[in-house]
Tab-separated table of C-alpha atoms in Angstrom:
chain	number	residue	atom	x	y	z
A	134	MET	CA	122.501	113.274	120.229
A	135	ASP	CA	121.722	115.836	117.556
A	136	VAL	CA	121.253	114.022	114.241
A	137	ALA	CA	122.460	116.957	112.157
A	138	THR	CA	125.588	117.866	114.153
A	139	GLY	CA	126.417	114.571	115.848
A	140	ARG	CA	126.853	116.401	119.157
A	141	ALA	CA	125.561	115.123	122.451
A	142	GLN	CA	122.589	117.062	123.734
A	143	PRO	CA	122.457	118.514	127.277
A	144	GLY	CA	119.997	115.797	128.302
A	145	SER	CA	122.492	113.121	127.213
A	146	ARG	CA	125.300	114.697	129.232
A	147	MET	CA	123.001	114.962	132.243
A	148	TRP	CA	122.058	111.287	131.923
A	149	ARG	CA	125.753	110.338	131.691
A	150	LEU	CA	126.514	112.266	134.898
A	151	THR	CA	123.487	110.699	136.567
A	152	GLY	CA	124.783	107.263	135.585
A	153	TRP	CA	128.118	107.870	137.312
A	154	LEU	CA	126.402	109.153	140.443
A	155	LEU	CA	123.962	106.259	140.465
A	156	ALA	CA	126.858	103.824	140.445
A	157	ALA	CA	128.897	105.710	143.039
A	158	VAL	CA	126.152	106.360	145.587
A	159	TRP	CA	125.806	102.653	146.332
A	160	LEU	CA	129.452	102.549	147.440
A	161	PHE	CA	128.331	104.091	150.723
A	162	PHE	CA	127.461	100.587	151.885
A	163	LEU	CA	131.133	99.618	151.758
A	164	ASN	CA	131.664	101.681	154.901
A	165	VAL	CA	131.233	98.606	157.126
A	166	PRO	CA	134.056	96.491	155.620
A	167	PHE	CA	136.089	99.698	155.238
A	168	ALA	CA	135.811	100.368	158.988
A	169	THR	CA	136.697	96.742	159.724
A	170	ALA	CA	139.844	97.063	157.624
A	171	LEU	CA	140.854	100.229	159.456
A	172	ARG	CA	140.590	98.418	162.808
A	173	GLN	CA	143.009	95.670	161.846
A	174	ASP	CA	146.068	95.521	164.089
A	175	GLU	CA	148.414	94.027	161.568
A	176	PRO	CA	149.505	96.551	158.887
A	177	TRP	CA	149.424	94.049	156.048
A	178	ARG	CA	145.834	93.083	156.832
A	179	ARG	CA	144.850	96.741	157.014
A	180	ALA	CA	146.589	97.524	153.724
A	181	LEU	CA	145.111	94.468	151.995
A	182	GLY	CA	141.595	95.255	153.185
A	183	LEU	CA	141.717	98.915	152.222
A	184	GLY	CA	143.440	98.229	148.899
A	185	THR	CA	140.975	95.580	147.776
A	186	LEU	CA	138.002	97.731	148.810
A	187	VAL	CA	139.275	100.740	146.855
A	188	ALA	CA	139.989	98.532	143.827
A	189	PHE	CA	136.534	96.962	144.176
A	190	ALA	CA	134.819	100.368	144.288
A	191	VAL	CA	136.672	101.681	141.244
A	192	ALA	CA	136.074	98.472	139.294
A	193	TYR	CA	132.361	98.477	140.136
A	194	VAL	CA	131.849	102.052	138.956
A	195	LEU	CA	133.774	101.428	135.729
A	196	VAL	CA	131.908	98.195	135.014
A	197	PHE	CA	128.558	99.857	135.670
A	198	GLU	CA	129.336	102.781	133.364
A	199	TRP	CA	130.664	100.464	130.651
A	200	ALA	CA	127.490	98.365	130.740
A	201	ARG	CA	125.241	101.417	130.911
A	202	SER	CA	126.846	102.949	127.816
A	203	HIS	CA	126.229	99.719	125.896
A	204	ARG	CA	122.588	99.589	126.935
A	205	GLN	CA	122.039	103.255	126.169
A	206	ALA	CA	123.476	102.781	122.684
A	207	SER	CA	121.350	99.624	122.205
A	208	ARG	CA	124.507	97.556	121.764
A	209	PRO	CA	124.707	94.013	123.162
A	210	ILE	CA	126.979	93.558	126.155
A	211	PRO	CA	129.739	91.040	125.296
A	212	ARG	CA	128.874	87.980	127.362
A	213	ARG	CA	132.430	86.861	128.056
A	214	ARG	CA	133.446	90.301	129.245
A	215	ALA	CA	130.334	90.510	131.407
A	216	VAL	CA	131.117	87.173	133.073
A	217	ALA	CA	134.757	88.220	133.540
A	218	ALA	CA	133.618	91.491	135.160
A	219	VAL	CA	131.319	89.724	137.638
A	220	LEU	CA	133.998	87.157	138.510
A	221	GLY	CA	136.574	89.927	138.868
A	222	LEU	CA	134.391	91.790	141.362
A	223	LEU	CA	133.826	88.580	143.304
A	224	ALA	CA	137.565	87.846	143.317
A	225	LEU	CA	138.378	91.304	144.734
A	226	GLY	CA	135.826	90.811	147.485
A	227	VAL	CA	137.214	87.379	148.422
A	228	LEU	CA	140.806	88.632	148.207
A	229	GLY	CA	140.104	91.172	150.939
A	230	ILE	CA	138.913	88.592	153.505
A	231	PRO	CA	142.110	88.785	155.640
A	232	GLY	CA	141.523	92.516	156.059
A	233	THR	CA	137.712	92.686	156.177
A	234	ASP	CA	136.836	89.396	157.902
A	235	GLY	CA	133.169	88.450	157.519
A	236	ASP	CA	132.274	91.933	156.322
A	237	TRP	CA	133.659	91.035	152.907
A	238	MET	CA	130.205	89.615	152.160
A	239	THR	CA	128.931	93.174	151.800
A	240	THR	CA	130.597	93.092	148.385
A	241	LEU	CA	128.138	90.344	147.400
A	242	VAL	CA	125.449	93.032	147.243
A	243	PHE	CA	127.399	94.737	144.457
A	244	VAL	CA	128.258	91.461	142.729
A	245	ALA	CA	124.562	90.530	142.586
A	246	ALA	CA	123.615	93.991	141.299
A	247	ALA	CA	126.319	93.834	138.619
A	248	ALA	CA	125.114	90.415	137.530
A	249	VAL	CA	121.563	91.732	137.059
A	250	PHE	CA	122.870	94.624	134.980
A	251	LEU	CA	125.379	92.644	132.895
A	252	LEU	CA	124.183	89.085	132.451
A	253	PRO	CA	121.181	87.435	130.778
A	254	PRO	CA	118.218	87.062	133.173
A	255	ALA	CA	118.694	83.315	133.800
A	256	TRP	CA	122.388	83.711	134.571
A	257	ALA	CA	121.757	86.764	136.738
A	258	LEU	CA	119.139	84.842	138.755
A	259	VAL	CA	121.674	82.114	139.522
A	260	VAL	CA	124.217	84.680	140.730
A	261	VAL	CA	121.624	86.464	142.889
A	262	VAL	CA	120.509	83.196	144.501
A	263	LEU	CA	124.109	82.168	145.233
A	264	ALA	CA	124.900	85.626	146.634
A	265	ALA	CA	121.818	85.466	148.869
A	266	LEU	CA	122.652	81.960	150.116
A	267	THR	CA	126.322	82.650	150.836
A	268	PRO	CA	125.871	84.725	154.061
A	269	PRO	CA	123.736	82.180	155.983
A	270	VAL	CA	125.812	79.238	154.768
A	271	ALA	CA	129.109	80.981	155.530
A	272	GLY	CA	127.750	82.168	158.892
A	273	HIS	CA	126.947	78.560	159.770
A	274	LEU	CA	130.380	77.314	158.742
A	275	VAL	CA	132.415	80.218	160.205
A	276	PRO	CA	131.195	81.173	163.714
A	277	GLY	CA	132.652	84.654	163.563
A	278	TRP	CA	130.574	85.497	160.490
A	279	ALA	CA	127.170	84.592	161.899
A	280	GLY	CA	125.983	88.190	162.094
A	281	GLU	CA	126.356	88.674	158.350
A	282	SER	CA	123.122	86.841	157.523
A	283	THR	CA	121.328	90.220	157.323
A	284	ILE	CA	123.108	90.782	154.017
A	285	VAL	CA	120.553	88.462	152.381
A	286	PHE	CA	117.923	91.199	152.442
A	287	ALA	CA	120.399	93.737	151.039
A	288	VAL	CA	121.308	91.395	148.172
A	289	LEU	CA	117.670	90.895	147.204
A	290	LEU	CA	116.823	94.592	147.509
A	291	ALA	CA	119.840	95.710	145.468
A	292	SER	CA	119.093	93.132	142.770
A	293	PHE	CA	115.502	94.291	142.473
A	294	ALA	CA	116.586	97.945	142.300
A	295	MET	CA	119.227	97.176	139.668
A	296	PHE	CA	116.620	95.385	137.582
A	297	GLY	CA	114.702	98.689	137.435
A	298	VAL	CA	117.863	100.626	136.572
A	299	SER	CA	118.680	98.103	133.839
A	300	ALA	CA	115.212	98.400	132.316
A	301	LEU	CA	115.419	102.196	132.465
A	302	ALA	CA	118.794	102.240	130.708
A	303	GLN	CA	117.493	99.852	128.057
A	304	ARG	CA	114.375	101.927	127.389
A	305	ASN	CA	116.402	105.122	127.281
A	306	GLY	CA	118.699	103.580	124.679
A	307	GLU	CA	115.742	102.426	122.605
A	308	LEU	CA	114.202	105.895	122.821
A	309	ARG	CA	117.387	107.554	121.631
A	310	ALA	CA	117.702	105.068	118.779
A	311	ALA	CA	114.093	105.773	117.784
A	312	GLN	CA	114.692	109.532	117.888
A	313	GLN	CA	117.773	109.194	115.694
A	314	GLU	CA	115.851	107.019	113.230
A	315	ILE	CA	113.019	109.550	113.101
A	316	GLY	CA	115.536	112.310	112.440
A	317	ARG	CA	117.209	110.281	109.707
A	318	LEU	CA	113.889	109.519	108.040
A	319	ALA	CA	112.872	113.181	108.232
A	320	VAL	CA	116.081	114.212	106.479
A	321	ALA	CA	115.609	111.505	103.835
A	322	GLU	CA	111.989	112.538	103.266
A	323	GLU	CA	112.962	116.194	102.877
A	324	ARG	CA	115.671	115.294	100.378
A	325	ALA	CA	113.222	113.159	98.422
A	326	ARG	CA	110.652	115.964	98.448
A	327	THR	CA	113.192	118.492	97.175
A	328	ALA	CA	114.446	116.115	94.476
A	329	ARG	CA	110.874	115.358	93.390
A	330	ASP	CA	109.893	119.025	93.211
A	331	LEU	CA	113.056	120.038	91.356
A	332	HIS	CA	112.496	117.268	88.818
A	333	ASP	CA	108.872	118.233	88.273
A	334	ILE	CA	109.657	121.939	88.011
A	335	LEU	CA	112.793	121.828	85.870
A	336	GLY	CA	111.659	118.901	83.716
A	337	HIS	CA	108.563	120.747	82.578
A	338	SER	CA	110.085	124.231	82.353
A	339	LEU	CA	113.217	123.174	80.477
A	340	THR	CA	111.149	121.094	78.052
A	341	VAL	CA	109.016	124.115	77.174
A	342	VAL	CA	112.099	126.358	76.988
A	343	ALA	CA	113.766	123.942	74.552
A	344	ILE	CA	110.664	123.732	72.361
A	345	LYS	CA	110.180	127.503	72.251
A	346	ALA	CA	113.874	128.095	71.538
A	347	GLU	CA	113.705	125.588	68.665
A	348	LEU	CA	110.554	127.263	67.358
A	349	ALA	CA	112.168	130.702	67.575
A	350	GLY	CA	115.155	129.415	65.595
A	351	ARG	CA	112.877	128.195	62.820
A	352	LEU	CA	110.843	131.434	62.780
A	353	LEU	CA	113.776	133.821	62.852
A	354	PRO	CA	114.407	133.860	59.049
A	355	VAL	CA	110.725	134.042	58.085
A	356	ASP	CA	108.964	135.868	60.967
A	357	PRO	CA	111.416	137.787	63.184
A	358	ALA	CA	108.632	139.463	65.135
A	359	ARG	CA	107.077	136.161	66.212
A	360	ALA	CA	110.535	134.711	66.871
A	361	ALA	CA	111.193	137.638	69.197
A	362	GLY	CA	107.949	136.851	71.021
A	363	GLU	CA	109.007	133.239	71.482
A	364	ILE	CA	112.407	134.358	72.824
A	365	ALA	CA	110.607	136.657	75.259
A	366	ASP	CA	108.572	133.636	76.407
A	367	VAL	CA	111.812	131.682	76.861
A	368	GLU	CA	113.161	134.439	79.093
A	369	ARG	CA	109.935	134.540	81.087
A	370	LEU	CA	109.892	130.781	81.527
A	371	ALA	CA	113.533	130.733	82.613
A	372	ARG	CA	112.903	133.412	85.235
A	373	SER	CA	109.791	131.612	86.412
A	374	ALA	CA	111.694	128.336	86.709
A	375	LEU	CA	114.424	130.075	88.696
A	376	ALA	CA	111.829	131.513	91.066
A	377	ASP	CA	110.214	128.078	91.419
A	378	VAL	CA	113.559	126.513	92.314
A	379	ARG	CA	114.152	129.158	94.956
A	380	ARG	CA	110.704	128.585	96.443
A	381	THR	CA	111.254	124.830	96.427
A	382	VAL	CA	114.558	125.117	98.273
A	383	GLY	CA	112.808	127.358	100.763
A	384	ALA	CA	109.962	124.815	101.162
A	385	TYR	CA	107.385	127.267	99.841
A	386	ARG	CA	106.703	125.566	96.505
A	387	GLY	CA	103.094	125.196	95.490
A	388	VAL	CA	101.240	124.879	92.186
A	389	ARG	CA	97.690	125.702	91.174
A	390	LEU	CA	95.614	123.831	88.633
A	391	ALA	CA	94.436	126.936	86.794
A	392	GLU	CA	98.005	128.148	86.321
A	393	GLU	CA	99.185	124.748	85.113
A	394	LEU	CA	96.360	124.550	82.580
A	395	ALA	CA	97.364	127.950	81.224
A	396	GLY	CA	100.990	126.835	81.030
A	397	ALA	CA	99.934	123.590	79.349
A	398	ARG	CA	98.045	125.507	76.673
A	399	SER	CA	101.172	127.540	75.883
A	400	ALA	CA	103.501	124.518	75.918
A	401	LEU	CA	101.246	122.437	73.647
A	402	ALA	CA	100.820	125.311	71.230
A	403	ALA	CA	104.591	125.827	71.063
A	404	ALA	CA	105.040	122.099	70.338
A	405	GLY	CA	102.476	122.303	67.514
A	406	LEU	CA	99.858	120.136	69.201
A	407	VAL	CA	96.108	120.741	69.150
A	408	ALA	CA	95.053	121.282	72.759
A	409	GLU	CA	91.621	120.483	74.143
A	410	LEU	CA	91.508	122.000	77.617
A	411	PRO	CA	88.622	122.898	79.929
A	412	ASP	CA	87.551	126.529	79.923
A	413	ASP	CA	87.084	126.631	83.673
A	414	VAL	CA	88.202	124.613	86.699
A	415	PRO	CA	85.804	123.207	89.324
A	416	GLU	CA	86.211	124.270	92.938
A	417	LEU	CA	88.560	121.795	94.571
A	418	PRO	CA	90.105	121.420	98.017
A	419	ALA	CA	93.550	122.989	98.130
A	420	GLU	CA	95.440	119.697	98.404
A	421	ARG	CA	93.518	118.105	95.525
A	422	ASP	CA	93.925	121.220	93.373
A	423	GLU	CA	97.695	120.970	93.875
A	424	LEU	CA	97.737	117.224	93.164
A	425	PHE	CA	95.794	117.681	89.935
A	426	ALA	CA	98.100	120.553	88.975
A	427	TRP	CA	101.151	118.291	89.359
A	428	ALA	CA	99.369	115.643	87.273
A	429	VAL	CA	98.742	118.150	84.460
A	430	ARG	CA	102.360	119.269	84.570
A	431	GLU	CA	103.726	115.718	84.425
A	432	GLY	CA	101.233	114.591	81.765
A	433	VAL	CA	101.836	117.540	79.452
A	434	THR	CA	105.609	117.237	79.850
A	435	ASN	CA	105.452	113.585	78.778
A	436	VAL	CA	103.152	114.402	75.837
A	437	VAL	CA	105.510	117.092	74.565
A	438	ARG	CA	108.643	115.019	75.117
A	439	HIS	CA	107.785	111.478	74.151
A	440	SER	CA	104.364	110.993	72.605
A	441	GLY	CA	104.769	112.014	68.951
A	442	ALA	CA	101.112	113.052	69.206
A	443	ARG	CA	99.131	115.658	67.271
A	444	ARG	CA	96.396	116.233	69.828
A	445	CYS	CA	96.276	116.374	73.630
A	446	THR	CA	93.112	116.387	75.705
A	447	ILE	CA	92.863	117.380	79.358
A	448	ARG	CA	89.682	116.765	81.316
A	449	VAL	CA	89.106	117.881	84.907
A	450	ARG	CA	86.293	116.738	87.174
A	451	PRO	CA	85.936	117.115	90.931
A	452	ASP	CA	87.054	113.515	91.409
A	453	GLU	CA	89.725	113.122	88.726
A	454	VAL	CA	91.998	114.680	86.139
A	455	GLU	CA	92.923	112.999	82.873
A	456	ILE	CA	95.591	113.828	80.292
A	457	ALA	CA	95.388	111.860	77.033
A	458	ASP	CA	96.982	112.058	73.572
A	459	ASP	CA	96.783	110.304	70.194
A	460	GLY	CA	100.466	109.475	69.995
A	461	ARG	CA	102.428	106.235	69.921
A	462	GLY	CA	101.226	105.135	73.362
A	463	PRO	CA	103.093	103.836	76.389
A	464	THR	CA	106.168	101.654	76.277
A	465	PRO	CA	105.932	98.332	78.191
A	466	ASP	CA	107.639	99.808	81.271
A	467	ALA	CA	106.168	103.307	81.106
A	468	ALA	CA	103.918	102.714	84.087
A	469	ALA	CA	106.799	101.803	86.356
A	470	THR	CA	109.669	104.098	85.347
A	471	GLY	CA	110.477	107.770	85.425
A	472	HIS	CA	111.084	110.111	88.333
A	473	GLY	CA	108.075	112.225	87.404
A	474	LEU	CA	105.548	109.411	87.653
A	475	THR	CA	107.204	108.144	90.829
A	476	GLY	CA	106.903	111.565	92.410
A	477	LEU	CA	103.287	111.876	91.260
A	478	ARG	CA	102.421	108.516	92.826
A	479	GLU	CA	104.030	109.602	96.100
A	480	ARG	CA	101.934	112.761	96.123
A	481	ALA	CA	98.776	110.795	95.282
A	482	GLU	CA	99.352	108.271	98.094
A	483	ARG	CA	99.174	111.059	100.649
A	484	GLN	CA	95.572	111.698	99.611
A	485	ASP	CA	94.634	108.046	99.005
A	486	ALA	CA	94.364	108.872	95.304
A	487	THR	CA	95.291	106.531	92.461
A	488	VAL	CA	97.497	107.087	89.425
A	489	THR	CA	96.612	105.143	86.276
A	490	VAL	CA	98.964	105.022	83.300
A	491	GLY	CA	98.199	103.265	80.015
A	492	ARG	CA	96.385	103.518	76.708
A	493	ARG	CA	93.133	105.356	76.196
A	494	PRO	CA	89.871	103.358	76.357
A	495	ASP	CA	89.851	103.135	72.539
A	496	GLY	CA	93.274	101.447	72.616
A	497	ARG	CA	95.172	104.331	71.080
A	498	GLY	CA	97.601	106.897	72.404
A	499	PHE	CA	98.512	107.442	76.014
A	500	ARG	CA	96.461	108.342	79.088
A	501	LEU	CA	97.472	109.538	82.532
A	502	ARG	CA	94.679	109.633	85.073
A	503	VAL	CA	94.685	110.657	88.749
A	504	GLY	CA	91.489	109.902	90.673
A	505	VAL	CA	90.246	110.187	94.227
A	506	PRO	CA	88.384	106.909	94.934
A	507	GLY	CA	86.203	108.282	97.734
A	508	GLU	CA	84.788	110.894	95.387
A	509	GLN	CA	84.051	108.730	92.386
A	510	ARG	CA	80.485	108.064	91.266
């Protein structure tokens, strides 16, 4: 079944058709009791034999398909209904004795197969043993049925074959369930990725837009030219954020450390903070460069929003990136809350990196550090 549309796939429809055929093809072996019923001289015996055989065939196919659908969907087969189905098939076979004579025992082959498919293994084994013992015992007690002892082999063969069919149906159901779970997890992961990227993009961009708009409002009466420059930056940032959102929705979003450092310099300056940033960026693998870029974006956004700091320092080494400030420091739950930090930790886990949140080594301010353990000295 397609996870997105809920529609059955062609393979599922083919398997359903195969299931019906697999159940029906075995009915060929009812030709012996069917021929016996046709040879009956008395009309009522003929009608009873043919009627019970037709009812038995229809019931067997329906029971098989019902059980197969449960197994394929990984649903448990109701035990009481399963027992009732096996007993019902047996009753139809016995009911036809006046019209089928000793050939009624051919139906035991189907009863044993149904038991293997429907019942727990221990119960099914009991039914198979009883079905295999019935022909020789009945042949000994009823002289006219002596030739039916060959049905023992058919009962054992059919039971063994049905065991394979049962296992196949069970595995097929488990496979489908696993495929649906994989599809569900893929959808959930994609939604989480989109939500994480949108938060990181819009949280940073809108923070800088708000700061620059506030700065432009303060500058407008005293320095209109600079206020106009800040408004132009607001427009540029808004367009850039819109483009980032479009790329994120299209799964093409990516960030670069050099670009984020340049954006951080502008955002910190607009917020009135002294920025200490590296002049150049070391050569990094693409995935690590992107991870460090997200760390800079999240760290600078938090500094501008929450820190109350006057200075922000960003250090970049091949094995780690660190964003620190001299503000009020982290709240008791800062390390565990916030969508931005959660998203950053998820990104870091993919590269076996670590995210450390807390105060600076001197006990002041706030520090966000992302390091790659395998690279550390």
